[in-house]
Coordinates of C-alpha atoms and ligand atoms in Angstrom, one line a residue:
M195 CA 161.0 40.4 148.6
E196 CA 158.2 39.6 146.3
K197 CA 158.3 38.3 142.8
I198 CA 157.4 41.1 140.4
K199 CA 154.0 40.3 138.3
M200 CA 153.3 40.0 134.7
T201 CA 150.0 40.4 133.1
T202 CA 150.5 39.4 129.4
P203 CA 153.1 36.4 128.8
L204 CA 156.2 37.1 126.5
V205 CA 156.4 35.1 123.5
E206 CA 159.8 32.9 124.1
M207 CA 161.3 31.7 121.0
D208 CA 164.4 29.0 122.4
G209 CA 166.9 28.5 120.3
D210 CA 170.2 26.4 119.8
E211 CA 173.8 25.0 120.6
M212 CA 175.5 27.6 123.4
T213 CA 173.0 30.2 123.4
R214 CA 170.4 27.7 124.7
V215 CA 172.4 27.0 127.5
I216 CA 172.9 30.4 128.4
W217 CA 169.3 30.9 127.7
K218 CA 168.3 28.8 130.6
M219 CA 171.2 29.9 132.7
I220 CA 169.7 33.9 132.3
K221 CA 166.6 32.5 133.3
D222 CA 167.5 30.3 136.2
I223 CA 170.1 32.8 137.5
L224 CA 168.5 36.3 136.8
L225 CA 164.7 36.1 136.0
L226 CA 162.8 33.3 137.7
P227 CA 164.2 34.4 141.1
Y228 CA 162.9 38.0 140.7
L229 CA 160.0 37.6 138.6
D230 CA 156.7 35.8 138.1
L231 CA 158.1 35.1 134.8
K232 CA 155.3 34.5 132.0
T233 CA 156.0 33.3 128.9
E234 CA 154.4 31.5 126.3
Y235 CA 156.9 28.8 125.2
Y236 CA 158.0 28.1 121.5
D237 CA 160.8 25.7 121.3
L238 CA 162.4 26.8 118.1
G239 CA 165.6 24.6 118.7
L240 CA 166.7 22.4 115.7
V241 CA 165.2 19.3 116.9
H242 CA 162.3 20.8 117.5
R243 CA 161.8 22.5 114.0
N244 CA 162.5 19.3 112.3
E245 CA 159.7 17.3 114.7
T246 CA 157.1 19.8 113.7
D247 CA 158.3 20.4 109.8
D248 CA 159.3 23.8 111.1
Q249 CA 155.3 24.7 111.8
V250 CA 156.7 25.8 115.5
T251 CA 158.6 29.0 113.7
V252 CA 155.0 29.8 111.6
D253 CA 153.4 29.5 115.4
S254 CA 155.8 31.7 117.2
A255 CA 155.6 34.6 114.6
Y256 CA 151.9 34.1 114.7
A257 CA 151.9 34.5 118.5
T258 CA 154.4 37.6 118.4
K259 CA 151.6 39.1 116.3
K260 CA 149.1 38.2 118.8
Y261 CA 150.8 39.5 122.2
G262 CA 153.2 42.1 120.5
V263 CA 156.4 41.2 122.3
A264 CA 158.7 38.3 121.6
V265 CA 161.9 37.0 122.9
K266 CA 164.2 34.9 120.5
C267 CA 167.3 32.8 121.2
A268 CA 170.0 32.7 118.4
T269 CA 169.1 29.5 116.1
I270 CA 170.8 27.4 113.9
T271 CA 170.1 28.1 109.9
P272 CA 170.5 24.6 108.3
N273 CA 172.9 23.7 105.7
A274 CA 174.3 20.7 104.3
A275 CA 176.5 19.9 107.2
R276 CA 173.6 20.5 109.8
M277 CA 171.5 18.1 107.7
T278 CA 173.7 15.2 109.0
E279 CA 174.4 16.5 112.0
Y280 CA 171.0 16.4 113.2
Q281 CA 169.5 14.0 110.4
L282 CA 166.8 16.7 109.1
K283 CA 163.9 15.7 107.1
E284 CA 164.8 19.0 104.8
M285 CA 166.8 21.9 105.1
W286 CA 164.6 23.9 107.2
K287 CA 164.6 27.9 106.1
S288 CA 166.5 30.4 108.1
P289 CA 163.7 31.1 111.0
N290 CA 164.9 34.7 111.1
G291 CA 163.7 35.0 107.4
T292 CA 160.3 32.9 108.3
I293 CA 159.5 35.2 111.1
R294 CA 160.4 38.5 109.3
A295 CA 158.5 37.3 106.1
I296 CA 155.2 37.1 108.4
L297 CA 156.0 39.9 110.7
D298 CA 157.1 42.4 107.4
G299 CA 159.6 44.2 109.7
T300 CA 162.5 46.5 109.9
V301 CA 165.6 45.3 111.9
F302 CA 167.3 47.8 114.5
R303 CA 170.7 46.9 115.6
K304 CA 172.4 48.5 118.8
P305 CA 175.4 48.4 120.6
I306 CA 175.9 48.0 123.7
I307 CA 178.4 50.4 125.1
V308 CA 180.5 50.0 128.4
K309 CA 183.4 51.9 130.2
G310 CA 186.6 50.0 128.7
I311 CA 185.8 49.0 125.5
E312 CA 186.6 51.9 123.5
P313 CA 185.0 52.1 119.9
Y314 CA 188.3 52.2 117.4
V315 CA 186.2 55.2 116.2
S316 CA 187.5 57.3 119.3
N317 CA 184.5 60.2 118.7
W318 CA 181.9 57.8 118.9
K319 CA 180.5 58.7 122.2
K320 CA 177.0 56.9 121.9
P321 CA 175.5 54.3 120.5
I322 CA 174.7 54.0 116.5
T323 CA 171.5 51.9 116.0
I324 CA 171.6 50.8 112.5
A325 CA 167.9 50.2 110.9
R326 CA 168.2 47.9 108.1
H327 CA 165.4 47.7 105.1
A328 CA 164.9 43.7 104.8
Y329 CA 163.0 43.4 101.8
G330 CA 164.1 43.2 98.2
D331 CA 167.2 44.8 96.0
I332 CA 169.6 42.2 95.6
Y333 CA 168.4 39.8 98.2
K334 CA 165.5 39.2 95.7
N335 CA 167.5 39.4 92.2
T336 CA 167.4 37.6 89.3
E337 CA 170.5 37.5 87.5
L338 CA 171.8 36.4 83.9
T339 CA 175.2 35.8 82.4
V340 CA 175.1 37.6 79.1
P341 CA 177.1 36.6 75.9
A342 CA 179.1 38.9 73.6
G343 CA 176.5 40.5 70.6
A344 CA 173.2 40.1 73.2
T345 CA 171.2 42.9 73.7
A346 CA 169.7 43.2 77.2
E347 CA 166.5 45.2 77.7
L348 CA 163.9 45.6 80.7
L349 CA 160.6 44.8 80.1
I350 CA 157.5 45.4 81.7
T351 CA 154.3 44.0 80.8
K352 CA 151.1 45.7 82.3
A353 CA 148.2 44.4 83.8
D354 CA 145.9 45.7 80.6
G355 CA 148.6 44.0 78.2
S356 CA 150.3 47.2 77.3
Q357 CA 154.1 47.1 77.7
E358 CA 157.2 49.3 78.5
R359 CA 160.5 48.5 77.6
A360 CA 164.3 50.1 78.2
L361 CA 167.5 49.3 76.7
I362 CA 169.9 48.0 79.5
H363 CA 172.9 47.7 77.1
E364 CA 174.2 46.3 73.7
F365 CA 176.8 43.8 74.8
K366 CA 179.7 43.9 72.5
D367 CA 181.6 41.5 75.1
A368 CA 180.3 38.9 77.2
G369 CA 179.0 40.2 80.6
I370 CA 176.5 40.3 83.3
V371 CA 173.2 41.5 84.3
Q372 CA 170.6 42.1 87.1
G373 CA 167.2 42.7 87.8
V374 CA 166.0 43.9 91.2
H375 CA 162.8 45.4 92.3
N376 CA 161.6 46.9 95.6
L377 CA 157.3 47.6 96.7
D378 CA 156.2 51.0 97.4
S379 CA 154.2 49.3 100.1
S380 CA 157.4 47.9 101.5
I381 CA 159.2 51.1 101.5
R382 CA 156.4 52.9 103.3
S383 CA 156.5 50.0 106.0
F384 CA 160.2 50.8 106.4
A385 CA 159.5 54.1 106.6
R386 CA 156.8 54.4 109.1
A387 CA 159.3 51.3 111.2
C388 CA 161.9 54.1 111.4
F389 CA 159.9 57.1 112.4
N390 CA 158.5 55.4 115.2
F391 CA 161.5 53.8 116.2
A392 CA 163.0 57.0 116.6
L393 CA 160.3 58.6 118.7
D394 CA 160.2 55.4 120.8
Q395 CA 164.1 56.0 121.7
K396 CA 163.8 59.7 121.5
E397 CA 167.0 59.9 118.7
D398 CA 167.3 61.4 115.6
I399 CA 167.1 59.3 112.1
W400 CA 169.2 59.7 109.4
F401 CA 168.5 57.9 106.0
A402 CA 170.6 58.2 103.2
T403 CA 170.6 56.4 99.3
K404 CA 172.5 56.9 96.1
D405 CA 169.7 59.1 94.5
T406 CA 171.5 61.2 92.4
I407 CA 173.1 58.1 90.2
S408 CA 169.6 56.0 90.8
K409 CA 167.3 58.7 89.9
K410 CA 164.0 56.4 89.8
Y411 CA 164.9 53.5 92.2
D412 CA 166.4 55.2 95.0
H413 CA 164.9 58.4 94.4
R414 CA 161.6 56.7 95.4
F415 CA 162.9 55.8 98.8
K416 CA 164.0 59.5 99.6
D417 CA 160.5 60.6 98.4
I418 CA 158.3 58.2 100.0
F419 CA 160.4 58.7 103.3
A420 CA 159.7 62.3 102.7
E421 CA 156.1 62.5 101.7
I422 CA 155.5 59.9 105.4
Y423 CA 157.4 62.1 107.2
E424 CA 155.9 65.4 106.2
T425 CA 152.4 63.7 106.3
E426 CA 152.3 61.8 109.6
Y427 CA 155.4 62.5 111.9
Q428 CA 156.8 65.9 111.3
S429 CA 154.8 67.4 113.9
K430 CA 155.4 64.6 116.4
F431 CA 159.4 65.0 116.0
E432 CA 159.0 68.6 116.4
K433 CA 157.2 67.9 119.9
A434 CA 159.6 65.0 120.8
G435 CA 162.6 67.2 120.0
I436 CA 164.1 64.8 117.4
E437 CA 165.2 65.2 113.8
Y438 CA 164.8 63.6 110.4
F439 CA 167.4 64.1 108.3
Y440 CA 168.2 63.0 104.6
T441 CA 171.7 63.2 102.7
L442 CA 173.4 61.1 100.2
I443 CA 174.8 57.9 101.4
D444 CA 178.7 59.0 100.9
D445 CA 178.0 62.1 102.7
A446 CA 176.3 59.7 105.5
V447 CA 179.3 57.3 105.8
A448 CA 181.8 60.5 106.1
R449 CA 179.1 62.1 109.0
V450 CA 178.9 58.8 110.6
I451 CA 182.7 58.2 111.4
R452 CA 182.9 62.3 112.4
S453 CA 179.9 62.1 114.6
E454 CA 179.6 61.4 118.3
G455 CA 176.9 58.5 117.6
G456 CA 173.6 58.6 119.5
F457 CA 171.2 58.5 116.4
I458 CA 169.2 55.8 114.3
W459 CA 170.6 55.2 110.8
A460 CA 168.2 54.3 108.1
C461 CA 169.9 52.2 105.6
K462 CA 168.8 50.3 102.3
N463 CA 168.9 46.4 102.6
Y464 CA 172.9 46.0 101.1
D465 CA 173.9 49.1 102.9
G466 CA 172.3 47.8 106.4
D467 CA 173.6 44.6 106.0
V468 CA 177.3 45.8 105.2
M469 CA 177.3 49.0 107.9
S470 CA 176.1 47.1 110.3
D471 CA 178.6 44.4 110.4
M472 CA 181.1 47.7 110.2
V473 CA 179.2 49.4 113.1
A474 CA 179.2 46.4 115.2
T475 CA 182.9 45.6 114.8
A476 CA 183.8 49.4 115.3
F477 CA 182.2 49.5 118.6
G478 CA 184.0 46.5 119.6
S479 CA 182.2 42.9 120.1
L480 CA 179.9 40.7 118.0
G481 CA 178.5 39.6 122.0
M482 CA 177.7 43.6 122.4
M483 CA 175.4 43.9 119.9
T484 CA 171.5 43.7 120.2
S485 CA 168.8 43.4 117.4
V486 CA 164.9 44.2 118.0
L487 CA 162.6 43.5 114.6
V488 CA 159.6 45.9 114.5
S489 CA 156.5 45.5 112.3
P490 CA 154.8 48.1 111.0
E491 CA 151.7 47.1 113.2
G492 CA 153.7 48.3 116.5
T493 CA 154.8 44.0 117.3
Y494 CA 158.6 43.8 118.7
E495 CA 161.0 40.8 118.4
Y496 CA 164.4 41.0 120.3
E497 CA 167.5 38.9 120.2
A498 CA 171.0 38.9 119.9
A499 CA 172.8 39.9 116.9
H500 CA 175.0 37.4 116.9
G501 CA 174.9 33.4 116.4
T502 CA 174.6 30.2 118.3
V503 CA 178.8 30.4 119.4
T504 CA 179.0 26.6 118.1
R505 CA 182.8 26.6 118.9
H506 CA 182.1 27.5 122.4
Y507 CA 179.0 24.8 123.0
Y508 CA 181.4 22.2 121.5
K509 CA 184.1 23.1 124.0
Y510 CA 180.5 23.0 126.7
L511 CA 180.0 19.6 125.3
K512 CA 183.5 18.1 126.3
G513 CA 182.9 19.3 129.8
E514 CA 185.6 22.1 129.2
I515 CA 185.3 25.3 130.4
T516 CA 183.7 28.2 128.3
S517 CA 183.5 31.9 128.6
T518 CA 180.8 33.1 126.3
N519 CA 179.6 36.6 126.3
S520 CA 175.8 36.3 127.5
I521 CA 175.1 40.2 127.4
A522 CA 173.4 40.3 123.9
T523 CA 171.1 37.6 125.0
L524 CA 170.4 39.0 128.2
F525 CA 169.7 42.5 126.7
A526 CA 167.2 40.8 124.4
W527 CA 165.6 39.6 127.5
T528 CA 165.6 43.1 129.1
G529 CA 164.5 44.7 125.8
A530 CA 161.2 42.4 125.6
L531 CA 160.5 42.5 129.3
R532 CA 160.8 46.6 129.2
K533 CA 158.7 47.2 126.3
R534 CA 156.0 44.4 127.9
G535 CA 155.8 46.5 130.8
E536 CA 155.3 49.7 128.6
L537 CA 152.4 48.0 126.9
D538 CA 151.0 47.0 129.8
G539 CA 151.6 49.7 132.2
N540 CA 153.7 47.7 134.6
T541 CA 156.1 50.2 135.9
P542 CA 157.8 47.4 138.2
L543 CA 158.7 45.4 135.3
C544 CA 160.0 48.3 133.7
S545 CA 162.1 49.3 136.4
F546 CA 163.5 45.4 136.9
A547 CA 164.7 45.5 133.2
D548 CA 166.4 48.7 133.7
K549 CA 168.0 47.8 136.8
L550 CA 169.1 44.2 135.8
E551 CA 170.8 46.3 132.2
Q552 CA 172.2 48.4 135.0
A553 CA 173.6 45.9 137.0
A554 CA 175.0 44.1 133.8
I555 CA 177.3 47.1 132.7
Q556 CA 178.4 47.6 136.2
T557 CA 179.6 44.3 136.3
I558 CA 182.1 44.8 133.3
E559 CA 182.8 48.2 134.5
D560 CA 183.8 46.5 137.9
G561 CA 186.2 44.5 135.5
I562 CA 184.4 41.1 135.6
M563 CA 184.1 40.1 132.4
T564 CA 183.8 37.4 129.8
G565 CA 186.9 36.4 127.5
D566 CA 186.1 38.2 124.2
L567 CA 185.6 41.7 126.2
Y568 CA 188.7 40.7 128.4
R569 CA 191.0 40.7 125.1
L570 CA 189.7 44.1 124.4
S571 CA 189.0 45.7 127.8
T572 CA 191.6 48.7 128.8
L573 CA 190.6 48.6 132.5
P574 CA 193.3 48.1 134.7
N575 CA 191.5 45.7 137.3
K576 CA 189.9 43.4 134.7
R577 CA 189.4 39.7 135.1
S578 CA 188.4 37.1 132.7
V579 CA 185.4 34.5 134.1
D580 CA 183.5 31.3 132.8
T581 CA 180.1 31.9 131.3
E582 CA 178.2 31.1 134.6
T583 CA 180.1 33.0 136.8
F584 CA 179.7 35.9 135.0
L585 CA 175.9 35.7 135.0
K586 CA 176.0 35.1 138.7
E587 CA 178.3 38.2 139.2
I588 CA 175.3 40.2 137.6
A589 CA 173.2 38.8 140.2
L590 CA 175.2 39.9 142.9
H591 CA 175.3 43.3 141.2
L592 CA 171.2 43.2 141.0
D593 CA 170.8 42.3 144.5
A594 CA 172.9 45.6 145.4
L595 CA 170.6 47.6 143.4
L596 CA 167.4 46.2 144.4
Ligands
NAP121 P1 178.3 33.1 116.0 O1 177.9 32.1 116.7 O2 177.8 34.5 115.7 O3 179.8 33.0 116.0 C1 181.0 33.2 115.3 C2 182.2 33.6 116.5 O4 181.7 35.1 116.8 C3 182.4 32.9 117.6 O5 183.2 31.4 117.2 C4 183.0 33.5 118.5 O6 184.6 33.5 118.6 C5 182.5 35.0 118.5 N1 181.3 34.9 119.2 C6 179.7 35.4 118.7 N2 179.1 35.8 119.7 C7 179.8 35.7 120.9 C8 179.5 36.0 122.2 N3 178.1 35.7 122.6 N4 180.6 35.4 122.9 C9 181.9 35.4 122.5 N5 182.0 35.3 121.4 C10 181.2 35.3 120.3 O7 178.2 32.7 114.1 P2 179.0 31.5 113.5 O8 179.6 30.9 114.1 O9 179.0 31.9 111.9 O10 177.2 30.6 113.5 C11 177.0 29.7 114.2 C12 175.7 29.2 113.9 O11 174.7 30.2 114.2 C13 175.1 29.0 112.6 O12 174.5 27.8 112.7 C14 174.6 30.2 111.8 O13 173.3 29.6 111.2 C15 173.5 30.7 113.3 N6 173.2 31.8 113.3 C16 172.4 32.3 113.8 C17 171.6 34.0 113.7 C18 170.5 34.3 114.7 O14 169.8 33.2 115.0 N7 170.0 35.1 114.6 C19 172.7 34.8 113.4 C20 173.9 34.4 112.7 C21 174.1 32.7 112.9 P3 185.7 32.8 119.0 O15 185.2 31.2 118.5 O16 186.8 33.1 118.3 O17 185.6 32.5 120.5
MG122 MG1 176.1 41.1 107.0

């Protein structure tokens, strides 16, 4: 069979530990034999980030801006223990944080559904995608502890020097106070990223805040979403036959549980943080959750939602057999290849990505899976295989489909 050609390169961001091992296996077993794979390679492994003073992370983000599509392996975010383990010059920042800050994106997380791994919520039939606003609120807060007898106020000093103040609380007892902010421009980008993604996926989008209690702050999110929807997206949504729906966060939570899935749930930063953990767990396994960062300019960076699976890596280094789930990392590759194909009008590339996903799902539905899924699967004929055998089994299914 002739290899499928690519015209524009993908930005390839390599990473750390077990996912770095899986990364190479996926390329060797499932991509290079079938594809004339074109990538611009950036090694975001911690060793190389340290060697380049983290410049490689910044360069990879700018390359994503240039080419439009990237695929990223999970990476270590260093802590004190990693400083010694890797003899780091500095405690480098989270690569995802650096990339997100440059691309100004929204993160969409979607579970991969397979027969035999039943969601804990029995009426969920289709995936629920969480769209998380990745700027501001409590993630950029300022906090103080307040002694008894103190008064806390909000004070804004405007560009012309005039001031506006509001009383927060007169503290009879000691307590705490917190200042948070967001930006209209960031909320607008978030809204556009959500609406574009809904059109891309042809799925309804829900958005919810606590605007009944937070009449200025949360209400601003609601108003900006409504304004952008009405002026820029309503007619496109009607043409696509999809819906934008706003409700109170309490109501959204209840409806999500009663729903059958198949929509995008846009969340403010904190709601998205905690709800994505809930949705991922309720659908089954972290190894089955993909993630894509979409920027307002329309660049896409695909990755797995899980980390570098350190515990498995140390077993691997000792020569022990591992059974690490490569599905989310594989779907990061297929997502990126399909998007590259769409942008380049390369139909064979899109169809290869579709078939590779189909082969992966069929493998699991035929009962061949990694240990994490084996523990959850309700299939009668299930069997647990090691990391590499699993990928080779997918290749057999892929050959049959091609
Ligand atoms: P993790 O790598 O997601 O792993 C946590 C545990 O979840 C694993 O020990 C494993 O459980 C299970 N697991 C996760 N992915 C799996 C898979 N594909 N197959 C099978 N089991 C899987 O999280 P972590 O241990 O908290 O973090 C490890 C490193 O990853 C850290 O250095 C962190 O900074 C980094 N990290 C990176 C990203 C990213 O790049 N996006 C995200 C999160 C964390 P068992 O051990 O019970 O089998
Ligand atoms: Mg979280």
